[in-house]
Amino acid sequence: VPRPLAIPTPVTAPAHSTAPNAPEFPLFFNAKPLTADTQSSCFEVPEYSVVDLQWLIDQTSVNTVTLKLQYSNDGTNFVDGASFVSSNVADAGDMQQYNLFGRYTCIYADVSNTQTVTVTVVGAVK
């Protein structure tokens, strides 16, 4: 006796994230004027392995700035990752790809004084 044909089960692509705070394009700093060391918004992106980071720095007065990735599994204790801007003192912009680690990813801006520097950092996670 022949068996009935199997009914195909539709395959749905998984959502890009099951985490509530995991955008595909995290906006870490949005033209943020900085006058002190600052951690950006943090995003939950454990299902991604790399981020294409694009940054823009607008120096209205000289304020040496270093930007680096930070990672955490608990959202409280962060470790430093790659510095993608080091000791910047002029307007700048670029885009590079970096590995992601852990559950949460942030950007940390380290500035040298209280002069305003405006920073934009946006990512595309993959």
Short mmCIF file of C-alpha atoms in Angstrom, two decimals:
data_model
loop_
_atom_site.label_atom_id
_atom_site.label_comp_id
_atom_site.label_asym_id
_atom_site.label_seq_id
_atom_site.Cartn_x
_atom_site.Cartn_y
_atom_site.Cartn_z
CA VAL A 1 0.00 0.00 0.00
CA PRO A 2 1.56 3.30 -0.99
CA ARG A 3 2.03 5.84 1.73
CA PRO A 4 0.45 9.27 1.42
CA LEU A 5 2.71 11.97 0.11
CA ALA A 6 4.51 14.00 2.72
CA ILE A 7 3.13 17.48 3.13
CA PRO A 8 5.92 19.98 2.71
CA THR A 9 6.53 22.18 5.71
CA PRO A 10 7.20 25.77 4.76
CA VAL A 11 10.57 26.98 5.93
CA THR A 12 10.57 30.47 7.27
CA ALA A 13 13.81 32.32 7.56
CA PRO A 14 14.51 33.07 11.20
CA ALA A 15 14.11 36.63 12.35
CA HIS A 16 17.37 38.52 12.31
CA SER A 17 17.25 38.59 16.06
CA THR A 18 15.38 36.97 18.87
CA ALA A 19 16.76 39.58 21.25
CA PRO A 20 14.61 42.62 22.01
CA ASN A 21 17.42 45.13 21.42
CA ALA A 22 19.21 43.74 18.37
CA PRO A 23 18.88 45.96 15.32
CA GLU A 24 20.58 45.13 12.05
CA PHE A 25 21.99 48.66 11.98
CA PRO A 26 22.88 49.68 15.55
CA LEU A 27 23.29 53.42 15.97
CA PHE A 28 25.87 53.75 18.75
CA PHE A 29 26.41 57.53 18.62
CA ASN A 30 24.21 59.84 16.53
CA ALA A 31 26.05 63.15 16.07
CA LYS A 32 26.66 63.06 19.82
CA PRO A 33 28.59 66.03 21.22
CA LEU A 34 31.11 64.64 23.73
CA THR A 35 32.98 66.56 26.41
CA ALA A 36 33.78 63.57 28.67
CA ASP A 37 34.51 59.86 28.36
CA THR A 38 31.24 58.21 27.29
CA GLN A 39 29.89 54.74 26.60
CA SER A 40 27.43 54.57 23.70
CA SER A 41 24.11 52.80 23.64
CA CYS A 42 24.71 49.05 23.90
CA PHE A 43 23.05 46.48 21.67
CA GLU A 44 22.31 42.81 22.16
CA VAL A 45 23.74 41.08 19.08
CA PRO A 46 24.79 37.52 20.05
CA GLU A 47 23.62 35.95 16.79
CA TYR A 48 25.95 38.09 14.66
CA SER A 49 29.69 37.59 14.19
CA VAL A 50 30.88 40.83 12.55
CA VAL A 51 29.99 44.50 12.39
CA ASP A 52 30.76 46.95 9.61
CA LEU A 53 31.43 50.15 11.59
CA GLN A 54 31.18 53.55 9.97
CA TRP A 55 32.28 56.58 11.97
CA LEU A 56 32.44 60.32 11.55
CA ILE A 57 34.29 62.68 13.86
CA ASP A 58 33.73 66.44 13.78
CA GLN A 59 36.39 68.33 15.71
CA THR A 60 35.19 71.88 16.41
CA SER A 61 37.97 72.36 18.97
CA VAL A 62 40.86 70.00 19.48
CA ASN A 63 39.86 67.17 21.79
CA THR A 64 41.90 64.01 21.30
CA VAL A 65 39.47 61.11 21.00
CA THR A 66 39.91 57.33 20.94
CA LEU A 67 37.00 55.07 19.99
CA LYS A 68 36.95 51.38 20.86
CA LEU A 69 34.55 48.47 20.83
CA GLN A 70 33.40 46.99 24.13
CA TYR A 71 31.80 43.59 24.77
CA SER A 72 29.90 41.95 27.61
CA ASN A 73 27.93 38.79 28.33
CA ASP A 74 26.05 40.21 31.32
CA GLY A 75 25.46 43.82 30.22
CA THR A 76 27.27 45.16 33.28
CA ASN A 77 30.93 44.19 33.06
CA PHE A 78 32.47 45.27 29.76
CA VAL A 79 35.85 44.40 28.27
CA ASP A 80 37.64 46.47 25.66
CA GLY A 81 37.91 45.26 22.10
CA ALA A 82 39.61 46.83 19.13
CA SER A 83 40.35 50.55 19.08
CA PHE A 84 39.23 51.72 15.66
CA VAL A 85 40.17 55.39 16.16
CA SER A 86 43.27 56.27 18.18
CA SER A 87 44.30 59.73 19.38
CA ASN A 88 42.28 61.56 16.73
CA VAL A 89 42.63 65.38 16.62
CA ALA A 90 41.03 66.25 13.25
CA ASP A 91 37.81 65.65 11.35
CA ALA A 92 37.76 62.04 10.19
CA GLY A 93 35.56 59.29 8.86
CA ASP A 94 36.00 55.71 7.76
CA MET A 95 34.40 52.26 7.66
CA GLN A 96 35.97 48.96 8.71
CA GLN A 97 34.75 45.49 9.67
CA TYR A 98 35.33 44.06 13.16
CA ASN A 99 34.55 40.77 14.92
CA LEU A 100 31.79 40.70 17.51
CA PHE A 101 32.08 38.79 20.78
CA GLY A 102 29.68 38.08 23.63
CA ARG A 103 26.08 39.15 24.00
CA TYR A 104 26.30 42.96 24.14
CA THR A 105 28.32 45.39 22.05
CA CYS A 106 28.97 49.10 22.76
CA ILE A 107 31.40 51.79 21.71
CA TYR A 108 33.52 53.63 24.26
CA ALA A 109 34.74 57.16 23.52
CA ASP A 110 37.78 58.30 25.49
CA VAL A 111 38.39 62.06 25.22
CA SER A 112 41.30 64.08 26.58
CA ASN A 113 39.55 67.31 27.65
CA THR A 114 36.18 69.10 27.85
CA GLN A 115 36.25 70.66 24.37
CA THR A 116 33.33 69.42 22.26
CA VAL A 117 33.91 66.69 19.70
CA THR A 118 30.90 65.33 17.78
CA VAL A 119 30.85 61.61 17.08
CA THR A 120 28.63 59.43 14.92
CA VAL A 121 29.11 55.64 14.87
CA VAL A 122 26.71 53.30 13.10
CA GLY A 123 27.10 49.61 12.40
CA ALA A 124 25.73 46.96 10.09
CA VAL A 125 25.80 43.58 11.82
CA LYS A 126 26.20 40.37 9.84
#
